[in-house]
């Protein structure tokens, strides 16, 4: 069964304290792995798509990486405005995405 | 450019009542989706429409129906609401162009069924 698991469920960091969020997946025939950001009371907002193991993408303080079993979202020197829930999803060959439950990130000033 | 819009933003229903959630996108995307989001769970696909005139069931279609009215609009109908349908509902449209594959989400409808 295709599955996506994100860890930790919640992460509290001090401003400037770098860390990583994990997204592990089991899927037959990965066609893409997606990262989204969701602010409270809003819809998810697209961050990255990764297609193959070894691929990396960066945007400001965020860097996403992909292996054959998992993806990491690295956050370098985070700021309070980076606080949000980060969602991971995988696509396995049809139009449907399989979503993880998300990691709630809180950055304290 | 409004992106994806959803109405209403909030709704309270009694068990057995019906309602339609409206969604529209102005980005000329072919594919549109309806998801529900519940605490502690990932987004779950209810129905999707790969193109105008087609609709397909997702992971949790029971109790729902959809209509792809035209390329812009994709509505979700609850015929007889149940407390288990209390959730936040998101509509999304998809841009698939070359190596770019992105879903754009609306702001959501928060539904409570009493």
PDB file of C-alpha atoms in Angstrom:
ATOM      1  CA  UNK A   1       0.000   0.000   0.000  1.00  0.00           C
ATOM      2  CA  UNK A   2       1.293   3.447  -0.928  1.00  0.00           C
ATOM      3  CA  UNK A   3       2.055   5.468   2.165  1.00  0.00           C
ATOM      4  CA  UNK A   4       3.656   8.731   3.251  1.00  0.00           C
ATOM      5  CA  UNK A   5       4.874   9.355   6.812  1.00  0.00           C
ATOM      6  CA  UNK A   6       6.187  12.685   8.066  1.00  0.00           C
ATOM      7  CA  UNK A   7       8.242  13.216  11.184  1.00  0.00           C
ATOM      8  CA  UNK A   8       8.299  14.791  13.621  1.00  0.00           C
ATOM      9  CA  UNK A   9       4.654  15.767  14.061  1.00  0.00           C
ATOM     10  CA  UNK A  10       5.762  19.055  15.574  1.00  0.00           C
ATOM     11  CA  UNK A  11       9.094  20.835  15.890  1.00  0.00           C
ATOM     12  CA  UNK A  12       9.937  23.870  17.982  1.00  0.00           C
ATOM     13  CA  UNK A  13      13.150  25.755  17.174  1.00  0.00           C
ATOM     14  CA  UNK A  14      14.757  28.959  18.236  1.00  0.00           C
ATOM     15  CA  UNK A  15      15.268  31.570  15.555  1.00  0.00           C
ATOM     16  CA  UNK A  16      18.487  30.728  13.725  1.00  0.00           C
ATOM     17  CA  UNK A  17      18.508  27.074  14.820  1.00  0.00           C
ATOM     18  CA  UNK A  18      18.778  24.906  11.712  1.00  0.00           C
ATOM     19  CA  UNK A  19      17.030  21.535  11.439  1.00  0.00           C
ATOM     20  CA  UNK A  20      15.412  19.054   9.057  1.00  0.00           C
ATOM     21  CA  UNK A  21      11.947  17.629   8.483  1.00  0.00           C
ATOM     22  CA  UNK A  22      11.551  14.085   7.211  1.00  0.00           C
ATOM     23  CA  UNK A  23       9.150  12.552   4.699  1.00  0.00           C
ATOM     24  CA  UNK A  24       9.449   8.796   4.223  1.00  0.00           C
ATOM     25  CA  UNK A  25       7.421   7.028   1.574  1.00  0.00           C
ATOM     26  CA  UNK A  26       6.573   3.618   0.201  1.00  0.00           C
ATOM     27  CA  UNK A  27       5.199   3.786  -3.296  1.00  0.00           C
ATOM     28  CA  UNK A  28       5.565   1.749  -6.434  1.00  0.00           C
ATOM     29  CA  UNK A  29       6.874   3.840  -9.258  1.00  0.00           C
ATOM     30  CA  UNK A  30       7.464   7.288  -7.798  1.00  0.00           C
ATOM     31  CA  UNK A  31       6.622   9.962 -10.335  1.00  0.00           C
ATOM     32  CA  UNK A  32       7.204  12.957  -8.117  1.00  0.00           C
ATOM     33  CA  UNK A  33       7.541  14.122  -4.515  1.00  0.00           C
ATOM     34  CA  UNK A  34       6.045  17.444  -3.512  1.00  0.00           C
ATOM     35  CA  UNK A  35       6.531  19.822  -0.583  1.00  0.00           C
ATOM     36  CA  UNK A  36       3.893  22.358   0.372  1.00  0.00           C
ATOM     37  CA  UNK A  37       3.615  24.935   3.122  1.00  0.00           C
ATOM     38  CA  UNK A  38       0.306  25.563   4.915  1.00  0.00           C
ATOM     39  CA  UNK A  39      -0.370  28.560   7.131  1.00  0.00           C
ATOM     40  CA  UNK A  40      -3.210  28.412   9.688  1.00  0.00           C
ATOM     41  CA  UNK A  41      -6.614  28.884   8.084  1.00  0.00           C
ATOM     42  CA  UNK A  42      -5.245  28.797   4.547  1.00  0.00           C
ATOM     43  CA  UNK A  43      -4.789  26.328   1.722  1.00  0.00           C
ATOM     44  CA  UNK A  44      -1.444  24.640   1.040  1.00  0.00           C
ATOM     45  CA  UNK A  45       1.085  26.592  -0.995  1.00  0.00           C
ATOM     46  CA  UNK A  46       3.510  24.869  -3.365  1.00  0.00           C
ATOM     47  CA  UNK A  47       7.215  24.828  -2.502  1.00  0.00           C
ATOM     48  CA  UNK A  48       9.071  22.130  -4.473  1.00  0.00           C
ATOM     49  CA  UNK A  49       8.759  19.120  -6.748  1.00  0.00           C
ATOM     50  CA  UNK A  50      11.491  16.453  -6.801  1.00  0.00           C
ATOM     51  CA  UNK A  51      11.524  13.722  -9.430  1.00  0.00           C
ATOM     52  CA  UNK A  52      14.562  11.494  -8.909  1.00  0.00           C
ATOM     53  CA  UNK A  53      16.911  10.321  -6.160  1.00  0.00           C
ATOM     54  CA  UNK A  54      19.781  12.726  -5.655  1.00  0.00           C
ATOM     55  CA  UNK A  55      17.825  15.750  -6.776  1.00  0.00           C
ATOM     56  CA  UNK A  56      17.955  18.903  -4.639  1.00  0.00           C
ATOM     57  CA  UNK A  57      16.051  22.189  -4.816  1.00  0.00           C
ATOM     58  CA  UNK A  58      16.437  25.388  -2.829  1.00  0.00           C
ATOM     59  CA  UNK A  59      14.322  28.404  -2.042  1.00  0.00           C
ATOM     60  CA  UNK A  60      15.534  31.028   0.399  1.00  0.00           C
ATOM     61  CA  UNK A  61      16.194  29.203   3.706  1.00  0.00           C
ATOM     62  CA  UNK A  62      14.676  25.899   2.512  1.00  0.00           C
ATOM     63  CA  UNK A  63      16.384  23.030   0.718  1.00  0.00           C
ATOM     64  CA  UNK A  64      14.620  19.805  -0.288  1.00  0.00           C
ATOM     65  CA  UNK A  65      16.467  16.583  -1.034  1.00  0.00           C
ATOM     66  CA  UNK A  66      15.304  13.180  -2.257  1.00  0.00           C
ATOM     67  CA  UNK A  67      16.519   9.601  -1.826  1.00  0.00           C
ATOM     68  CA  UNK A  68      14.854   6.367  -2.909  1.00  0.00           C
ATOM     69  CA  UNK A  69      13.003   6.066   0.401  1.00  0.00           C
ATOM     70  CA  UNK A  70      12.683   9.555   1.859  1.00  0.00           C
ATOM     71  CA  UNK A  71      12.914  13.276   1.407  1.00  0.00           C
ATOM     72  CA  UNK A  72      14.257  15.909   3.745  1.00  0.00           C
ATOM     73  CA  UNK A  73      13.313  19.546   4.015  1.00  0.00           C
ATOM     74  CA  UNK A  74      16.290  21.351   5.500  1.00  0.00           C
ATOM     75  CA  UNK A  75      15.676  24.712   7.127  1.00  0.00           C
ATOM     76  CA  UNK A  76      18.749  26.887   7.588  1.00  0.00           C
ATOM     77  CA  UNK A  77      18.753  29.743  10.114  1.00  0.00           C
ATOM     78  CA  UNK A  78      14.947  29.885  10.279  1.00  0.00           C
ATOM     79  CA  UNK A  79      12.976  33.018  11.071  1.00  0.00           C
ATOM     80  CA  UNK A  80       9.602  33.286  12.857  1.00  0.00           C
ATOM     81  CA  UNK A  81       7.878  33.771   9.486  1.00  0.00           C
ATOM     82  CA  UNK A  82       8.938  30.222   8.561  1.00  0.00           C
ATOM     83  CA  UNK A  83       6.476  28.926  11.152  1.00  0.00           C
ATOM     84  CA  UNK A  84       3.855  26.830   9.350  1.00  0.00           C
ATOM     85  CA  UNK A  85       2.816  23.244   8.718  1.00  0.00           C
ATOM     86  CA  UNK A  86       4.907  21.602   6.016  1.00  0.00           C
ATOM     87  CA  UNK A  87       3.193  18.924   3.938  1.00  0.00           C
ATOM     88  CA  UNK A  88       4.767  16.216   1.822  1.00  0.00           C
ATOM     89  CA  UNK A  89       2.992  14.310  -0.961  1.00  0.00           C
ATOM     90  CA  UNK A  90       3.959  11.680  -3.520  1.00  0.00           C
ATOM     91  CA  UNK A  91       2.543  10.832  -6.903  1.00  0.00           C
ATOM     92  CA  UNK A  92       2.634   7.232  -8.048  1.00  0.00           C
ATOM     93  CA  UNK A  93       1.435   7.210 -11.619  1.00  0.00           C
ATOM     94  CA  UNK A  94      -2.121   8.505 -11.711  1.00  0.00           C
ATOM     95  CA  UNK A  95      -3.600  11.896 -11.013  1.00  0.00           C
ATOM     96  CA  UNK A  96      -3.800  11.263  -7.287  1.00  0.00           C
ATOM     97  CA  UNK A  97      -1.341  12.535  -4.695  1.00  0.00           C
ATOM     98  CA  UNK A  98      -0.813  10.665  -1.432  1.00  0.00           C
ATOM     99  CA  UNK A  99      -0.312  13.142   1.394  1.00  0.00           C
ATOM    100  CA  UNK A 100       1.474  12.949   4.713  1.00  0.00           C
ATOM    101  CA  UNK A 101      -0.100  14.396   7.854  1.00  0.00           C
ATOM    102  CA  UNK A 102       2.416  17.226   8.000  1.00  0.00           C
ATOM    103  CA  UNK A 103       5.002  18.648  10.386  1.00  0.00           C
ATOM    104  CA  UNK A 104       4.035  21.715  12.383  1.00  0.00           C
ATOM    105  CA  UNK A 105       7.088  23.970  12.638  1.00  0.00           C
ATOM    106  CA  UNK A 106       7.250  26.718  15.263  1.00  0.00           C
ATOM    107  CA  UNK A 107      10.134  29.174  15.237  1.00  0.00           C
ATOM    108  CA  UNK A 108      10.515  31.197  18.433  1.00  0.00           C
ATOM    109  CA  UNK A 109      12.097  34.659  18.216  1.00  0.00           C
TER     110      UNK A 109
ATOM    111  CA  UNK B   1      -5.795  37.226 -10.862  1.00  0.00           C
ATOM    112  CA  UNK B   2      -7.785  35.500  -8.085  1.00  0.00           C
ATOM    113  CA  UNK B   3      -6.354  31.962  -8.500  1.00  0.00           C
ATOM    114  CA  UNK B   4      -8.681  29.418  -6.872  1.00  0.00           C
ATOM    115  CA  UNK B   5     -11.745  30.718  -5.057  1.00  0.00           C
ATOM    116  CA  UNK B   6     -14.128  28.778  -2.836  1.00  0.00           C
ATOM    117  CA  UNK B   7     -17.512  29.585  -1.351  1.00  0.00           C
ATOM    118  CA  UNK B   8     -18.679  29.561   1.348  1.00  0.00           C
ATOM    119  CA  UNK B   9     -15.775  29.952   3.796  1.00  0.00           C
ATOM    120  CA  UNK B  10     -17.762  28.588   6.729  1.00  0.00           C
ATOM    121  CA  UNK B  11     -20.925  26.501   6.949  1.00  0.00           C
ATOM    122  CA  UNK B  12     -22.880  24.769   9.697  1.00  0.00           C
ATOM    123  CA  UNK B  13     -25.381  22.083   8.692  1.00  0.00           C
ATOM    124  CA  UNK B  14     -27.720  19.801  10.527  1.00  0.00           C
ATOM    125  CA  UNK B  15     -27.563  16.074   9.874  1.00  0.00           C
ATOM    126  CA  UNK B  16     -29.481  15.258   6.704  1.00  0.00           C
ATOM    127  CA  UNK B  17     -29.272  18.706   5.145  1.00  0.00           C
ATOM    128  CA  UNK B  18     -27.720  19.168   1.732  1.00  0.00           C
ATOM    129  CA  UNK B  19     -25.370  21.784   0.362  1.00  0.00           C
ATOM    130  CA  UNK B  20     -23.046  22.544  -2.538  1.00  0.00           C
ATOM    131  CA  UNK B  21     -19.504  23.830  -2.179  1.00  0.00           C
ATOM    132  CA  UNK B  22     -18.443  26.029  -5.062  1.00  0.00           C
ATOM    133  CA  UNK B  23     -14.967  26.270  -6.576  1.00  0.00           C
ATOM    134  CA  UNK B  24     -13.651  28.323  -9.486  1.00  0.00           C
ATOM    135  CA  UNK B  25     -10.196  28.886 -10.979  1.00  0.00           C
ATOM    136  CA  UNK B  26      -9.077  31.550 -13.422  1.00  0.00           C
ATOM    137  CA  UNK B  27      -5.762  29.976 -14.464  1.00  0.00           C
ATOM    138  CA  UNK B  28      -7.108  27.941 -17.398  1.00  0.00           C
ATOM    139  CA  UNK B  29      -6.030  24.664 -15.787  1.00  0.00           C
ATOM    140  CA  UNK B  30      -7.498  21.408 -17.070  1.00  0.00           C
ATOM    141  CA  UNK B  31      -7.441  19.402 -13.832  1.00  0.00           C
ATOM    142  CA  UNK B  32      -9.322  20.190 -10.653  1.00  0.00           C
ATOM    143  CA  UNK B  33      -9.573  18.387  -7.299  1.00  0.00           C
ATOM    144  CA  UNK B  34     -11.617  18.248  -4.111  1.00  0.00           C
ATOM    145  CA  UNK B  35      -9.876  17.260  -0.864  1.00  0.00           C
ATOM    146  CA  UNK B  36     -10.870  17.039   2.747  1.00  0.00           C
ATOM    147  CA  UNK B  37      -8.447  17.730   5.597  1.00  0.00           C
ATOM    148  CA  UNK B  38      -8.991  16.310   9.075  1.00  0.00           C
ATOM    149  CA  UNK B  39      -6.786  16.778  12.166  1.00  0.00           C
ATOM    150  CA  UNK B  40      -3.830  14.407  12.284  1.00  0.00           C
ATOM    151  CA  UNK B  41      -4.446  13.111   8.769  1.00  0.00           C
ATOM    152  CA  UNK B  42      -3.126  13.984   5.362  1.00  0.00           C
ATOM    153  CA  UNK B  43      -5.272  15.552   2.701  1.00  0.00           C
ATOM    154  CA  UNK B  44      -7.594  12.931   1.240  1.00  0.00           C
ATOM    155  CA  UNK B  45      -8.876  13.118  -2.306  1.00  0.00           C
ATOM    156  CA  UNK B  46     -12.659  13.019  -2.664  1.00  0.00           C
ATOM    157  CA  UNK B  47     -13.107  13.487  -6.419  1.00  0.00           C
ATOM    158  CA  UNK B  48     -11.092  14.882  -9.264  1.00  0.00           C
ATOM    159  CA  UNK B  49     -11.655  16.071 -12.798  1.00  0.00           C
ATOM    160  CA  UNK B  50      -8.794  15.527 -15.225  1.00  0.00           C
ATOM    161  CA  UNK B  51     -10.444  17.712 -17.841  1.00  0.00           C
ATOM    162  CA  UNK B  52     -13.708  19.440 -18.611  1.00  0.00           C
ATOM    163  CA  UNK B  53     -16.453  16.852 -18.945  1.00  0.00           C
ATOM    164  CA  UNK B  54     -14.784  14.106 -16.892  1.00  0.00           C
ATOM    165  CA  UNK B  55     -14.887  13.272 -13.191  1.00  0.00           C
ATOM    166  CA  UNK B  56     -13.451  10.365 -11.209  1.00  0.00           C
ATOM    167  CA  UNK B  57     -13.625   9.077  -7.657  1.00  0.00           C
ATOM    168  CA  UNK B  58     -10.738   9.556  -5.311  1.00  0.00           C
ATOM    169  CA  UNK B  59      -9.956   7.876  -2.013  1.00  0.00           C
ATOM    170  CA  UNK B  60     -13.094   8.910  -0.061  1.00  0.00           C
ATOM    171  CA  UNK B  61     -16.007   9.579  -2.467  1.00  0.00           C
ATOM    172  CA  UNK B  62     -18.891   8.117  -0.439  1.00  0.00           C
ATOM    173  CA  UNK B  63     -21.529  10.705   0.479  1.00  0.00           C
ATOM    174  CA  UNK B  64     -20.365  13.212  -2.130  1.00  0.00           C
ATOM    175  CA  UNK B  65     -21.094  14.100  -5.731  1.00  0.00           C
ATOM    176  CA  UNK B  66     -19.343  16.500  -8.062  1.00  0.00           C
ATOM    177  CA  UNK B  67     -20.054  18.499 -11.184  1.00  0.00           C
ATOM    178  CA  UNK B  68     -17.491  19.956 -13.570  1.00  0.00           C
ATOM    179  CA  UNK B  69     -19.696  22.737 -14.843  1.00  0.00           C
ATOM    180  CA  UNK B  70     -17.123  24.125 -17.293  1.00  0.00           C
ATOM    181  CA  UNK B  71     -13.356  24.503 -17.393  1.00  0.00           C
ATOM    182  CA  UNK B  72     -13.408  27.066 -14.586  1.00  0.00           C
ATOM    183  CA  UNK B  73     -15.874  25.580 -12.113  1.00  0.00           C
ATOM    184  CA  UNK B  74     -15.942  22.343 -10.105  1.00  0.00           C
ATOM    185  CA  UNK B  75     -18.600  21.928  -7.409  1.00  0.00           C
ATOM    186  CA  UNK B  76     -18.920  19.408  -4.569  1.00  0.00           C
ATOM    187  CA  UNK B  77     -22.343  18.391  -3.284  1.00  0.00           C
ATOM    188  CA  UNK B  78     -23.291  16.751  -0.013  1.00  0.00           C
ATOM    189  CA  UNK B  79     -26.743  15.252  -0.529  1.00  0.00           C
ATOM    190  CA  UNK B  80     -27.423  14.253   3.081  1.00  0.00           C
ATOM    191  CA  UNK B  81     -24.801  15.583   5.447  1.00  0.00           C
ATOM    192  CA  UNK B  82     -23.489  13.427   8.298  1.00  0.00           C
ATOM    193  CA  UNK B  83     -21.343  14.393  11.317  1.00  0.00           C
ATOM    194  CA  UNK B  84     -18.479  12.359   9.806  1.00  0.00           C
ATOM    195  CA  UNK B  85     -18.352  14.928   7.011  1.00  0.00           C
ATOM    196  CA  UNK B  86     -17.306  17.669   9.431  1.00  0.00           C
ATOM    197  CA  UNK B  87     -14.001  18.756   7.946  1.00  0.00           C
ATOM    198  CA  UNK B  88     -12.137  21.435   6.031  1.00  0.00           C
ATOM    199  CA  UNK B  89     -12.654  21.107   2.290  1.00  0.00           C
ATOM    200  CA  UNK B  90     -10.098  22.318  -0.221  1.00  0.00           C
ATOM    201  CA  UNK B  91     -10.437  22.718  -3.944  1.00  0.00           C
ATOM    202  CA  UNK B  92      -7.310  22.721  -6.109  1.00  0.00           C
ATOM    203  CA  UNK B  93      -6.393  23.090  -9.748  1.00  0.00           C
ATOM    204  CA  UNK B  94      -3.322  21.594 -11.357  1.00  0.00           C
ATOM    205  CA  UNK B  95      -0.765  23.000 -13.727  1.00  0.00           C
ATOM    206  CA  UNK B  96       1.113  20.300 -15.611  1.00  0.00           C
ATOM    207  CA  UNK B  97       3.534  21.759 -18.128  1.00  0.00           C
ATOM    208  CA  UNK B  98       6.832  20.116 -18.975  1.00  0.00           C
ATOM    209  CA  UNK B  99       8.720  19.514 -15.746  1.00  0.00           C
ATOM    210  CA  UNK B 100       6.340  21.761 -13.806  1.00  0.00           C
ATOM    211  CA  UNK B 101       3.616  19.970 -11.835  1.00  0.00           C
ATOM    212  CA  UNK B 102       1.885  22.191  -9.293  1.00  0.00           C
ATOM    213  CA  UNK B 103      -1.454  22.166  -7.517  1.00  0.00           C
ATOM    214  CA  UNK B 104      -2.921  25.512  -6.526  1.00  0.00           C
ATOM    215  CA  UNK B 105      -5.296  25.466  -3.575  1.00  0.00           C
ATOM    216  CA  UNK B 106      -8.225  27.609  -2.578  1.00  0.00           C
ATOM    217  CA  UNK B 107      -8.637  29.013   0.950  1.00  0.00           C
ATOM    218  CA  UNK B 108     -10.925  26.191   2.084  1.00  0.00           C
ATOM    219  CA  UNK B 109     -14.459  25.731   3.389  1.00  0.00           C
ATOM    220  CA  UNK B 110     -14.829  24.875   7.060  1.00  0.00           C
ATOM    221  CA  UNK B 111     -17.905  22.657   7.417  1.00  0.00           C
ATOM    222  CA  UNK B 112     -19.501  21.536  10.656  1.00  0.00           C
ATOM    223  CA  UNK B 113     -22.322  18.994  10.622  1.00  0.00           C
ATOM    224  CA  UNK B 114     -24.322  18.812  13.846  1.00  0.00           C
TER     225      UNK B 114
END
